[in-house]
Amino acid sequence: MAYDKFTVLSSTAVPLPIENVDTDQIIPARFLKATKREGFGDNLFRDWRYNPDNSPKEDFVLNNPLYRGKILVGGRNFGSGSSREHAAWAVYDCGFRCVVSSFFADIFKNNCLNVGVLPVQVSDIFAEEIFKAIYDDASTELVIDLAAQSITISSTNSQESFDINNYKKQNMLNGFDDIDYLQNIKEDIRIFAENTPL
Amino acid sequence: MSKTLFDKVWDSHVVRRIKDGPDVFFIDRHLIHEVTSPVAFLGLKSRDLDVMYPNRTFATADHNTPTLNQHLPVEDPLSAIQLKALEDNSNEYGISHWGLGHRNNGIVHVVGPENGITLPGATIVCGDSHTSTHGAFGAIAFGIGTSEVEMVLSAQCIMQTKPKRMRINVNGTLSKGVSPKDVGLYIIAQLTTSGATGYFAEYAGDVFQNMSMEGRMTVCNLSIEMGARGGMIAPDEKTFDYIEGRTMTPKGADWDKAMKYWETLKTDEGAEFDKEFNFNAGDIEPMITYGTNPGMGIGISKSIPTAESVEGGKATYDKSLAYMGYAEKEPMIGKKIDYVFVGSCTNGRIEDFRAFASIVKGKKKADGVTVWLVPGSHVVEAEIKKEGILNILNEAGFVLRQPGCSACLAMNDDKVPAGKYSVSTSNRNFEGRQGPGSRTLLASPLVAAAAAVTGVVTDPRTLIQ
Ligand code: SF4
């Protein structure tokens, strides 16, 4: 599914400085029974966010009115575990367009790129700076410029650049996706398949 | 030029290399199940695309199927809708479909090899991260997201950046009571859950050469838990013996031709890896996890490590132990157990039930422990009966359930209640993985059996007959 173009995102951010956040926490398996991709946002971090009686857990960041925004800043090794794309859908559905971490699990990172959520990998030191800036002042904005491949903390002007492969970058800047690309080279694929026994 | 096994298989499947971008990577065989495919089919429909090669995709129902009374309609309405969607989509596009009750039905990574879908040198993907299981046959196999499922359906390719190469050598002889699961958990504990992120692993050395195909599948299955995209083992006589004559394997002249290719599938002398690890088989004892990720594992006779001695921040570590209700330095032996789960694509094959039975034979299930024994497929179930294992289980007070993913991810009714402890042969001990609030201890079938008859964490070596 093609998604909105991603150019520059300036937003406050939601801090979640926990390491090894796995996709079972992002969206628990019991919520994977839908047959469409919308609506997962309500169950994002379900068991950290709500008590068994569905009342919100006050100490969880998504329930803290102080922290809002389109950017989620996670701890190291974010998104490990299951390949469920539902995790990326839930992040998107909850209004996030970017996840920042000092390290991402592979499949989650790929899934994000495929659904229009930009994964921005920063150094451990820069991640610390971001958490500090947000905790000092929750209205601090992060500015993510995809074309320039830079992330800036507005309150301190501290900046770092991030990696993204050029193909994925062009896709995100233009709102294209891989399926569009593959449809355009179907003839090559057909020839390849004919020479590749089942 | 010397090449690794991984390079040989990967490079022969690149349709096109994109400068500064991913490879257009051709997929030989694609497995789908009810949970991660419906949205992919929806995507096809909304773009008005067809399935390019329906004969390269295989569907089985496993993730949310009940493990009792499979002949009755599925009670949970949402699960029923997903199962129906898989069936309808498969029928509409001409994809073979093994639904509930079909004799080939079972967990996707168990039925793939059983039916010869899994072949050496093939590229195999599925919307499930434990697709790495199929690497046991010398295939490149890994989990993908739903957008990628849509890509494979519509164009038989995905866009992938080639991972780096890692080799993990384990040499020596495994001691009594140490199984392939322990080897896997040991490696993850050494590398951590992110230690192989960005890599594709090859397992090499005596230990893997001497391992059965079932054992190799268990090890490759766990590759994802150290962050690797997948893991593979060079095919050998054992591999060829296993696959010969299965439904989807080549026959006659095609087999001979395939064999010529398969025999070239090994890492050349002198080929380079980006990272290499060496471990001694003798250092590995039966393993158990004490925390909330698969890297938090220790030898069963050891005590829970202190925060300073493990990777990662103290806050995360404390949170994990608090969730488990454990404290630093406590021994694992003797910890009370409420549930035991034997099954999943990690340890739901015949060998795993043989191992479980070898311990419980002549003993009784411990009071107060609920035990779920779930075969990975109908084929496994039939073999359990044929070999007389079922009698041993029944005499010891256990019942055998019907195949499916079951308590591995608890999408069906097999949920461990909040706060309860479960020794599980599956692959993930994440918070709530086996049901909200559940606490999971990952271990081998032997350790699971020891817990099932004693009600506490027990070193299986003390019970081996
Ligand atoms: S048994 Fe568990 S890991 Fe394996 S396919 Fe099923 S849900 Fe995935």
XYZ file of C-alpha atoms and ligand atoms in Angstrom:
671
model
C 0.000 0.000 0.000
C 1.478 3.320 -0.988
C 1.633 5.811 1.840
C 2.024 9.551 2.461
C 5.247 11.203 1.392
C 7.771 11.734 4.129
C 9.887 14.902 3.854
C 10.542 16.879 7.041
C 8.920 15.960 10.331
C 9.026 18.362 13.283
C 7.297 17.091 16.346
C 7.488 16.592 20.055
C 8.367 13.035 20.986
C 7.302 10.275 23.323
C 10.190 8.727 25.318
C 10.286 4.985 26.044
C 13.794 4.254 27.305
C 13.352 0.489 27.692
C 15.757 -1.909 25.970
C 14.826 -4.951 23.892
C 11.234 -3.851 23.389
C 9.815 -6.820 21.504
C 6.935 -6.894 19.073
C 4.861 -8.953 21.519
C 4.844 -5.852 23.746
C 4.199 -3.496 20.837
C 1.136 -5.535 19.875
C 0.302 -8.705 21.826
C -0.616 -11.765 19.756
C -4.210 -11.894 20.931
C -4.888 -8.702 18.980
C -3.673 -10.111 15.684
C -7.020 -11.508 14.659
C -8.124 -8.630 12.458
C -8.207 -9.063 8.711
C -7.465 -5.425 7.899
C -4.550 -3.215 8.812
C -6.301 -0.299 10.512
C -7.329 -0.113 14.161
C -4.273 -1.606 15.864
C -3.292 1.703 17.497
C -5.676 1.242 20.414
C -3.774 -1.866 21.423
C -0.263 -0.491 20.942
C 1.696 -1.542 24.051
C -1.565 -2.905 25.377
C -0.267 -4.705 28.470
C 2.071 -1.892 29.508
C -0.605 0.706 28.838
C -3.703 -0.824 30.425
C -4.531 -2.884 33.499
C -6.391 -6.171 33.015
C -9.636 -4.266 33.770
C -8.803 -1.895 30.865
C -8.139 1.107 33.078
C -5.038 3.027 31.948
C -1.804 2.449 33.854
C -0.841 5.911 34.954
C 2.874 5.329 35.007
C 3.053 4.355 31.330
C 4.247 7.104 29.047
C 1.411 6.883 26.509
C -0.980 7.688 29.350
C 0.992 10.723 30.435
C -0.549 13.850 28.873
C 2.819 15.568 29.083
C 4.243 13.461 26.259
C 2.662 13.655 22.842
C 3.884 13.678 19.285
C 4.538 11.828 16.068
C 7.921 10.490 17.111
C 8.501 7.537 19.414
C 11.957 7.321 20.968
C 12.738 3.806 22.130
C 15.612 2.082 23.903
C 18.250 -0.111 22.300
C 17.260 -3.155 20.205
C 13.772 -1.898 19.501
C 11.318 -4.255 17.763
C 12.951 -7.615 18.347
C 10.993 -10.833 18.062
C 8.073 -11.601 15.818
C 7.837 -10.584 12.170
C 4.280 -9.329 12.652
C 3.845 -6.196 10.554
C 0.937 -5.465 12.869
C 3.540 -3.946 15.197
C 4.457 -1.339 12.600
C 0.765 -0.801 11.746
C -0.007 -0.212 15.428
C 2.775 2.360 15.697
C 1.461 4.096 12.583
C -2.159 3.841 13.655
C -1.330 5.483 16.952
C -0.112 8.522 15.034
C 3.636 7.930 14.960
C 5.502 8.583 11.716
C 8.975 7.970 13.019
C 10.676 5.711 15.573
C 14.093 6.670 16.922
C 16.387 4.146 18.604
C 20.084 3.421 18.921
C 19.488 -0.056 17.472
C 16.647 -1.750 15.616
C 15.790 -5.379 15.036
C 15.940 -6.163 11.301
C 12.448 -7.296 10.445
C 10.759 -4.533 12.419
C 12.898 -1.944 10.664
C 11.958 -3.351 7.256
C 8.307 -3.479 8.193
C 8.385 0.174 9.298
C 9.871 1.239 5.985
C 7.182 -0.715 4.180
C 4.326 1.024 5.975
C 5.567 4.603 5.952
C 7.112 4.831 9.420
C 10.703 6.087 9.272
C 13.122 4.200 11.554
C 15.937 6.566 12.542
C 18.949 4.888 14.086
C 21.138 7.214 16.175
C 24.231 6.706 18.302
C 23.849 5.664 21.938
C 25.133 9.076 23.010
C 22.678 10.947 20.839
C 19.838 8.767 22.103
C 20.819 9.763 25.651
C 20.804 13.418 24.612
C 17.332 13.059 23.178
C 15.954 11.428 26.330
C 17.552 14.126 28.478
C 16.190 16.938 26.309
C 12.669 15.500 26.434
C 12.793 14.932 30.181
C 14.119 18.480 30.696
C 11.342 19.916 28.594
C 8.544 17.815 27.140
C 7.812 20.477 24.516
C 11.205 19.888 22.901
C 10.779 19.129 19.237
C 12.830 16.752 17.153
C 13.292 17.723 13.524
C 13.806 14.872 11.111
C 14.839 15.845 7.620
C 14.787 12.778 5.410
C 16.355 14.422 2.346
C 19.265 15.675 4.439
C 19.270 12.470 6.550
C 19.533 14.527 9.727
C 17.876 14.569 13.119
C 18.034 17.718 15.271
C 17.034 18.343 18.864
C 15.420 21.790 18.627
C 16.095 22.850 22.201
C 19.827 22.187 22.043
C 20.422 22.360 18.293
C 22.361 19.170 18.630
C 22.300 17.248 15.361
C 23.247 13.859 14.024
C 22.968 12.285 10.609
C 21.410 8.875 10.047
C 21.733 6.137 7.433
C 19.077 4.951 5.051
C 19.661 3.279 1.736
C 19.004 5.528 -1.192
C 16.320 3.372 -2.734
C 14.225 3.306 0.442
C 14.820 7.005 0.930
C 13.510 7.860 -2.541
C 10.517 5.611 -1.923
C 9.658 7.411 1.304
C 10.237 10.867 -0.116
C 7.895 10.055 -2.990
C 5.398 7.845 -1.207
C 6.169 4.859 -3.482
C 6.466 1.338 -2.242
C 8.226 -1.871 -3.274
C 5.160 -3.340 -4.890
C 5.050 -0.449 -7.340
C 8.684 -1.145 -8.167
C 8.224 -4.891 -8.615
C 5.216 -4.450 -10.874
C 7.408 -2.440 -13.218
C 10.009 -5.182 -13.632
C 7.677 -8.142 -13.936
C 9.100 -9.212 -17.279
C 12.575 -9.642 -15.775
C 11.083 -11.647 -12.956
C 9.192 -13.849 -15.378
C 12.341 -14.688 -17.315
C 14.170 -15.412 -14.070
C 11.377 -17.673 -12.831
C 11.319 -19.659 -16.060
C 14.956 -20.543 -15.471
C 14.403 -21.423 -11.831
C 12.723 -24.770 -11.274
C 10.117 -24.940 -8.546
C 36.836 -17.410 -5.767
C 35.905 -19.124 -2.509
C 32.311 -18.560 -1.555
C 30.244 -19.250 1.500
C 27.176 -21.463 1.334
C 25.076 -18.400 2.059
C 26.621 -16.423 -0.816
C 26.079 -19.256 -3.248
C 22.386 -19.508 -2.509
C 21.762 -15.788 -2.150
C 23.611 -14.700 -5.275
C 21.849 -17.252 -7.439
C 18.494 -15.719 -6.487
C 19.180 -12.069 -7.268
C 17.016 -10.925 -10.150
C 18.443 -7.433 -10.084
C 20.819 -5.415 -7.910
C 19.755 -1.851 -7.196
C 22.574 0.616 -6.721
C 22.580 1.900 -3.113
C 19.515 -0.181 -2.532
C 18.279 -3.686 -1.867
C 18.459 -6.727 -4.145
C 15.373 -7.870 -5.978
C 15.393 -11.324 -4.425
C 13.581 -14.274 -5.982
C 11.595 -16.575 -3.726
C 11.336 -20.240 -4.694
C 8.755 -21.296 -2.162
C 6.407 -19.291 0.000
C 4.438 -20.464 3.024
C 1.399 -18.622 4.324
C -0.883 -18.961 7.342
C -4.083 -17.334 8.535
C -2.710 -14.470 10.638
C -0.253 -12.588 8.451
C -1.795 -13.186 5.026
C -5.322 -11.665 4.999
C -4.120 -8.074 4.673
C -1.709 -9.093 1.905
C -4.599 -10.518 -0.120
C -6.593 -7.378 0.626
C -3.694 -5.377 -0.787
C -3.681 -7.482 -3.962
C -7.365 -6.892 -4.421
C -7.184 -3.168 -3.824
C -4.440 -2.887 -6.462
C -6.156 -5.343 -8.749
C -3.155 -7.672 -8.897
C -3.075 -11.426 -9.395
C -0.939 -14.095 -7.708
C 1.978 -14.550 -10.104
C 2.904 -18.181 -9.313
C 0.213 -19.834 -7.164
C 2.097 -23.161 -7.313
C 4.983 -21.611 -5.368
C 2.817 -20.687 -2.367
C 1.472 -23.155 0.223
C -1.118 -22.387 2.893
C -1.630 -24.069 6.238
C -3.754 -23.058 9.236
C -1.861 -23.112 12.517
C -1.514 -19.893 14.514
C -4.961 -19.573 16.058
C -6.370 -23.071 15.668
C -7.782 -24.931 18.687
C -5.859 -28.006 19.885
C -8.940 -29.909 21.055
C -12.034 -30.909 19.101
C -10.755 -29.762 15.752
C -13.661 -31.494 14.076
C -16.063 -28.940 15.572
C -16.532 -25.416 14.198
C -13.961 -22.978 15.611
C -15.635 -21.188 18.502
C -13.743 -17.920 18.529
C -15.443 -15.838 15.828
C -12.357 -13.774 14.962
C -10.193 -16.871 14.522
C -12.910 -18.447 12.421
C -12.935 -15.399 10.142
C -9.167 -15.572 9.644
C -9.268 -19.294 8.917
C -12.071 -18.791 6.432
C -10.178 -15.945 4.786
C -7.149 -18.211 4.308
C -9.307 -20.884 2.748
C -11.200 -18.480 0.501
C -8.104 -16.635 -0.635
C -6.289 -19.898 -1.356
C -9.220 -21.203 -3.371
C -9.667 -17.969 -5.256
C -6.041 -17.835 -6.380
C -5.379 -21.556 -6.780
C -3.034 -21.971 -3.825
C -2.857 -25.358 -2.124
C -4.479 -25.126 1.289
C -4.138 -27.441 4.265
C -6.901 -26.326 6.579
C -7.934 -27.634 9.933
C -8.425 -31.402 9.803
C -6.495 -31.890 6.537
C -4.004 -34.725 6.952
C -1.094 -32.464 5.972
C -2.153 -29.720 8.392
C 0.165 -28.524 11.140
C 2.585 -25.766 12.042
C 3.895 -24.146 8.920
C 7.571 -24.857 9.725
C 6.838 -28.462 10.601
C 4.734 -29.319 7.562
C 7.054 -27.551 5.106
C 9.900 -30.034 5.612
C 7.524 -32.976 6.075
C 6.074 -32.447 2.644
C 9.307 -31.694 0.852
C 8.471 -28.022 0.339
C 11.777 -27.299 2.036
C 14.743 -28.044 -0.217
C 18.478 -27.387 -0.120
C 19.554 -24.263 -1.951
C 16.012 -22.902 -2.097
C 14.815 -19.509 -0.918
C 11.849 -19.810 1.405
C 9.891 -17.081 3.150
C 6.818 -16.909 5.358
C 5.133 -14.227 7.424
C 6.529 -15.731 10.599
C 9.972 -15.033 11.988
C 10.777 -18.692 12.706
C 10.896 -19.422 9.002
C 14.610 -19.677 9.755
C 13.806 -23.313 10.684
C 14.082 -24.363 7.034
C 17.741 -23.332 6.994
C 18.437 -26.767 8.472
C 18.271 -28.089 4.888
C 20.722 -25.573 3.454
C 17.972 -23.215 2.328
C 17.951 -19.465 2.809
C 14.783 -19.048 4.811
C 13.538 -16.107 6.810
C 10.475 -14.346 8.135
C 8.862 -11.419 6.359
C 6.178 -8.828 7.064
C 2.755 -8.723 5.470
C 3.743 -6.118 2.859
C 6.397 -8.570 1.745
C 3.876 -11.407 1.665
C 1.975 -9.226 -0.792
C 5.158 -8.736 -2.821
C 5.803 -12.469 -3.033
C 2.221 -13.182 -3.998
C 2.186 -10.522 -6.694
C 5.744 -10.720 -8.012
C 7.497 -13.753 -6.410
C 10.214 -11.391 -5.168
C 11.020 -9.204 -2.210
C 13.410 -6.313 -1.884
C 16.182 -7.275 0.504
C 19.546 -5.916 1.423
C 21.950 -8.813 1.635
C 22.824 -9.577 5.261
C 26.403 -10.026 6.407
C 27.895 -13.495 6.906
C 28.433 -15.100 10.257
C 29.681 -18.586 11.076
C 29.065 -20.274 14.394
C 31.221 -23.343 14.988
C 30.428 -25.752 17.776
C 32.849 -28.647 18.072
C 33.203 -31.549 20.451
C 30.655 -33.919 21.908
C 27.470 -32.922 23.694
C 27.153 -34.514 27.100
C 24.260 -36.622 28.316
C 20.992 -34.721 28.626
C 22.139 -31.857 26.374
C 19.905 -31.459 23.351
C 19.825 -29.242 20.255
C 17.538 -26.805 22.102
C 20.241 -26.325 24.707
C 22.795 -25.641 21.983
C 20.500 -22.964 20.551
C 19.740 -21.348 23.899
C 23.427 -21.453 24.795
C 24.428 -19.636 21.616
C 21.746 -16.963 22.143
C 22.885 -16.465 25.734
C 26.442 -15.945 24.474
C 25.533 -13.606 21.610
C 22.514 -11.852 23.242
C 19.239 -11.234 21.434
C 20.776 -8.597 19.189
C 24.221 -10.107 18.722
C 23.536 -11.381 15.212
C 21.316 -8.565 13.971
C 22.208 -7.784 10.373
C 23.752 -11.223 9.823
C 22.821 -14.545 8.335
C 24.405 -17.401 10.260
C 25.909 -20.671 9.106
C 26.207 -23.360 11.788
C 29.232 -25.575 11.352
C 31.253 -28.120 13.272
C 30.882 -31.672 14.590
C 27.921 -30.933 16.752
C 25.730 -29.960 13.819
C 27.123 -32.658 11.559
C 26.190 -35.255 14.142
C 22.777 -33.750 14.776
C 19.561 -35.212 13.363
C 17.527 -33.158 10.888
C 15.013 -32.498 13.673
C 17.774 -31.140 15.879
C 19.148 -28.977 13.081
C 15.683 -27.534 12.595
C 15.514 -26.649 16.291
C 18.830 -24.816 16.136
C 18.081 -22.963 12.895
C 14.632 -22.105 14.236
C 16.209 -20.199 17.115
C 18.495 -18.115 14.857
C 16.045 -15.227 14.870
C 16.264 -15.042 18.668
C 19.838 -13.801 18.460
C 18.707 -11.194 15.951
C 19.978 -13.040 12.848
C 17.880 -12.941 9.725
C 18.266 -16.683 9.543
C 20.629 -19.581 9.998
C 21.609 -22.469 7.764
C 23.499 -25.753 7.770
C 25.164 -27.257 4.717
C 23.157 -30.192 3.347
C 24.659 -33.667 3.618
C 23.616 -37.308 3.302
C 21.259 -36.929 6.239
C 19.532 -34.036 4.516
C 19.148 -35.902 1.228
C 17.862 -39.016 2.992
C 15.286 -36.935 4.832
C 13.863 -35.223 1.773
C 13.972 -38.077 -0.726
C 10.556 -39.244 -1.801
C 8.526 -36.537 -0.101
C 5.519 -35.108 -1.914
C 7.070 -31.900 -3.198
C 10.661 -33.037 -3.762
C 11.918 -33.580 -7.305
C 11.678 -37.105 -8.664
C 13.587 -39.211 -11.207
C 15.832 -37.253 -13.545
C 14.902 -34.007 -11.769
C 16.171 -35.499 -8.523
C 19.498 -36.479 -10.091
C 19.887 -33.035 -11.553
C 19.003 -31.390 -8.255
C 21.455 -33.627 -6.377
C 24.290 -32.432 -8.624
C 23.511 -28.873 -7.549
C 22.882 -29.698 -3.903
C 26.238 -31.403 -3.570
C 27.923 -28.079 -4.360
C 26.154 -26.401 -1.456
C 28.907 -26.009 1.080
C 31.181 -23.221 2.137
C 34.413 -23.347 0.148
C 37.731 -23.663 1.896
C 39.028 -20.193 2.666
C 35.724 -18.379 2.168
C 35.432 -15.353 4.412
C 32.885 -14.513 7.053
C 32.232 -11.083 8.511
C 32.114 -12.571 11.975
C 32.915 -15.975 13.401
C 32.312 -17.614 16.779
C 33.696 -20.837 18.215
C 32.124 -22.775 21.064
C 32.896 -26.060 22.771
C 30.159 -28.642 23.035
C 31.521 -29.677 26.428
C 30.696 -26.262 27.907
C 26.979 -26.652 27.254
C 24.632 -28.045 29.899
C 20.832 -28.268 29.832
C 19.646 -24.655 29.614
C 16.767 -22.715 31.096
C 15.739 -19.067 30.847
C 14.998 -16.924 33.875
C 14.011 -13.621 32.255
C 11.897 -12.082 29.535
C 13.996 -12.544 26.432
C 15.558 -15.710 25.014
C 19.061 -14.388 25.650
C 18.416 -14.550 29.395
C 19.330 -18.220 29.654
C 21.711 -20.119 31.911
C 22.837 -23.668 32.560
C 20.141 -25.246 34.690
C 22.498 -25.802 37.641
C 23.450 -22.102 37.750
C 21.987 -19.182 39.655
C 20.339 -16.089 38.184
C 23.111 -13.627 37.251
C 23.461 -10.185 38.766
C 22.634 -7.125 36.671
C 26.309 -6.143 36.419
C 27.225 -9.413 34.746
C 24.765 -9.153 31.853
C 24.460 -6.929 28.800
C 22.079 -3.968 28.851
C 20.850 -1.489 31.392
C 20.041 -2.305 35.000
C 16.564 -0.776 34.832
C 15.547 -3.117 32.005
C 17.067 -6.086 33.823
C 15.284 -5.273 37.073
C 11.994 -4.842 35.246
C 12.446 -8.245 33.677
C 13.214 -10.048 36.951
C 10.343 -8.259 38.679
C 8.003 -9.506 35.959
C 9.262 -13.047 36.533
C 9.034 -12.720 40.316
C 12.701 -13.748 40.599
C 15.738 -12.169 42.228
C 19.432 -12.058 41.383
C 21.543 -14.988 42.584
C 18.595 -17.335 43.175
C 19.116 -20.899 41.923
C 16.753 -22.066 39.179
C 16.600 -25.670 40.390
C 13.574 -26.164 42.612
C 11.526 -23.259 41.299
C 7.828 -24.047 41.273
C 6.130 -24.724 37.944
C 2.420 -24.479 37.104
C 2.369 -25.295 33.391
C 4.428 -27.314 30.952
C 4.131 -26.844 27.192
C 5.762 -29.203 24.734
C 5.236 -28.193 21.139
C 5.820 -25.354 18.614
C 7.977 -25.249 15.511
C 11.011 -25.292 17.798
C 10.289 -28.576 19.596
C 7.081 -30.090 18.260
C 8.600 -32.867 16.153
C 8.737 -36.597 16.789
C 12.168 -36.542 18.350
C 10.945 -34.065 20.954
C 8.124 -36.353 22.035
C 10.519 -39.279 22.148
C 12.744 -37.255 24.467
C 9.831 -36.223 26.668
C 8.608 -39.824 26.894
C 12.089 -41.106 27.765
C 11.909 -39.167 31.042
C 8.251 -39.586 32.019
C 8.124 -43.296 31.238
C 7.036 -45.165 34.366
C 6.505 -41.939 36.335
C 3.429 -39.840 37.058
C 2.534 -36.299 36.156
C 3.090 -34.041 39.159
C -0.043 -32.829 40.932
C -0.936 -29.237 40.284
C 0.913 -28.997 36.972
C -1.085 -28.512 33.782
C 0.678 -30.110 30.845
C -0.061 -29.357 27.203
C 1.529 -31.746 24.735
C 0.909 -30.418 21.245
C 2.373 -32.174 18.198
C 3.606 -29.944 15.392
C 1.519 -31.721 12.768
C -0.812 -34.639 12.102
C 2.168 -36.547 10.781
C 3.925 -36.118 14.124
C 0.726 -37.047 15.941
C 0.409 -40.251 13.913
C 4.039 -41.153 14.560
C 3.575 -40.637 18.316
C 0.776 -43.188 18.205
C 2.617 -45.582 15.919
C 5.738 -45.703 18.086
C 3.752 -46.412 21.240
C 4.695 -43.070 22.784
C 1.063 -42.218 23.341
C 0.674 -45.189 25.688
C 3.673 -44.085 27.729
C 2.240 -40.585 27.965
C -1.222 -41.765 28.929
C 0.091 -44.134 31.566
C 2.012 -41.272 33.127
C -1.184 -39.205 33.231
C -0.702 -36.991 30.173
C -3.013 -36.334 27.244
C -2.005 -35.508 23.704
C -3.673 -32.549 22.016
C -4.129 -31.781 18.324
C -1.554 -29.925 16.189
C -1.078 -26.155 16.044
C 1.015 -23.283 17.370
C -0.976 -23.357 20.602
C 0.704 -21.901 23.673
C 3.745 -20.771 21.686
C 1.894 -17.521 21.090
C -1.399 -18.208 22.828
C -3.705 -16.901 20.127
C -6.064 -19.793 20.748
C -7.449 -20.922 24.126
C -4.154 -22.403 25.319
C -3.194 -19.460 27.516
C -1.090 -19.596 30.650
C -2.857 -17.483 33.325
C -1.339 -14.313 34.747
C 1.424 -14.885 37.254
C 1.754 -18.596 36.512
C 5.047 -20.240 35.581
C 5.368 -22.284 32.433
C 8.286 -24.418 31.303
C 7.950 -24.233 27.568
C 9.790 -25.841 24.663
C 8.814 -22.914 22.408
C 11.052 -20.031 21.452
C 9.969 -16.859 23.207
C 9.685 -15.915 26.847
C 8.576 -12.340 26.227
C 6.203 -10.764 28.723
C 2.722 -12.113 28.091
C 3.812 -14.313 25.190
C 1.914 -17.323 26.546
C -1.034 -15.244 27.780
C -1.306 -11.884 29.553
C 0.884 -11.904 32.654
C 2.249 -15.411 31.969
C 5.829 -16.225 32.968
C 7.767 -18.449 30.597
C 10.896 -20.520 31.170
C 12.279 -21.757 27.867
C 13.870 -25.177 27.894
C 14.337 -28.463 26.052
C 11.780 -31.304 26.004
C 13.933 -33.171 28.553
C 13.821 -30.246 30.993
C 10.094 -29.878 30.319
C 9.588 -33.565 31.112
C 11.564 -33.292 34.334
C 9.381 -30.364 35.410
C 6.198 -32.187 34.391
C 6.886 -35.116 36.719
C 8.341 -33.142 39.635
C 6.408 -29.863 39.555
C 9.595 -27.843 39.934
C 12.595 -26.947 37.785
C 14.653 -30.139 37.832
C 17.902 -31.121 36.179
C 16.848 -33.843 33.715
C 20.239 -35.528 34.094
C 19.102 -36.731 37.501
C 16.146 -38.524 35.900
C 17.614 -39.991 32.745
C 16.908 -43.694 32.724
S 4.856 -22.389 16.739
Fe 5.196 -20.300 17.430
S 7.007 -19.578 16.402
Fe 6.323 -21.443 15.379
S 5.096 -20.752 13.653
Fe 3.731 -21.074 15.379
S 3.613 -19.101 16.429
Fe 5.355 -18.994 15.054
